[in-house]
């Protein structure tokens, strides 16, 4: 999970570690990387598509803006 500035670098790093293309890293529902708006949109799409209502994150403080943006939705 990477929210905000530096997301492009995080995507490229994850792609290299996984031996996959950046497009696959962005498309997978198992990784959340992008701007605040992109991550919020992805979570909402995953909720509609898969019924996802919970996610696990390692960077709680970095993910806090996402929680704030989704509060009450």
Coordinates of C-alpha atoms in Angstrom, one line a residue:
X1 CA 0.0 0.0 0.0
X2 CA 1.3 3.4 -0.9
X3 CA -0.9 6.5 -0.9
X4 CA 0.2 9.9 -2.3
X5 CA 3.5 11.3 -3.4
X6 CA 6.0 8.7 -4.6
X7 CA 3.3 6.2 -5.7
X8 CA 4.9 5.9 -9.2
X9 CA 8.2 4.8 -7.6
X10 CA 6.4 2.4 -5.3
X11 CA 4.5 0.8 -8.2
X12 CA 7.8 0.4 -10.2
X13 CA 9.5 -1.1 -7.1
X14 CA 6.6 -3.6 -6.5
X15 CA 6.6 -4.5 -10.2
X16 CA 10.3 -5.3 -10.1
X17 CA 10.0 -7.3 -6.9
X18 CA 7.1 -9.3 -8.4
X19 CA 8.6 -9.7 -11.8
X20 CA 5.4 -8.1 -13.3
X21 CA 4.5 -5.1 -15.3
X22 CA 3.5 -1.9 -13.6
X23 CA 0.0 -2.2 -15.2
X24 CA -0.5 -5.5 -13.4
X25 CA 0.5 -4.0 -10.0
X26 CA -2.0 -1.1 -10.6
X27 CA -4.7 -3.5 -11.7
X28 CA -4.5 -6.1 -8.9
X29 CA -6.9 -5.7 -6.0
X30 CA -4.3 -7.0 -3.6
X31 CA -2.1 -3.8 -3.7
X32 CA -3.3 -0.2 -3.2
X33 CA -1.0 2.3 -4.8
X34 CA -1.7 5.8 -6.1
X35 CA -2.9 9.2 -5.2
X36 CA -5.5 9.6 -2.5
X37 CA -8.2 9.8 -5.1
X38 CA -7.0 6.8 -7.0
X39 CA -6.8 4.6 -3.8
X40 CA -10.3 5.8 -2.7
X41 CA -11.7 5.0 -6.1
X42 CA -10.0 1.6 -6.2
X43 CA -11.4 0.7 -2.8
X44 CA -14.9 1.7 -3.8
X45 CA -14.6 -0.3 -7.1
X46 CA -13.4 -3.3 -5.1
X47 CA -16.4 -3.0 -2.7
X48 CA -18.8 -3.0 -5.6
X49 CA -17.0 -5.7 -7.6
X50 CA -16.0 -8.1 -4.8
X51 CA -18.0 -7.0 -1.8
X52 CA -14.8 -6.1 0.0
X53 CA -15.5 -4.2 3.3
X54 CA -12.1 -4.6 5.1
X55 CA -8.5 -4.2 4.1
X56 CA -5.2 -4.8 5.9
X57 CA -2.6 -2.1 5.7
X58 CA 0.9 -1.9 7.2
X59 CA 1.2 1.9 7.2
X60 CA -1.6 3.0 9.4
X61 CA -0.6 6.7 9.5
X62 CA -0.1 6.8 5.7
X63 CA -3.5 5.2 5.2
X64 CA -5.3 7.6 7.5
X65 CA -6.3 10.1 4.7
X66 CA -8.0 7.2 2.9
X67 CA -10.0 6.4 6.0
X68 CA -10.9 10.1 6.4
X69 CA -12.0 10.3 2.8
X70 CA -14.2 7.1 3.1
X71 CA -15.8 8.0 6.4
X72 CA -19.5 7.9 6.2
X73 CA -19.7 6.4 2.7

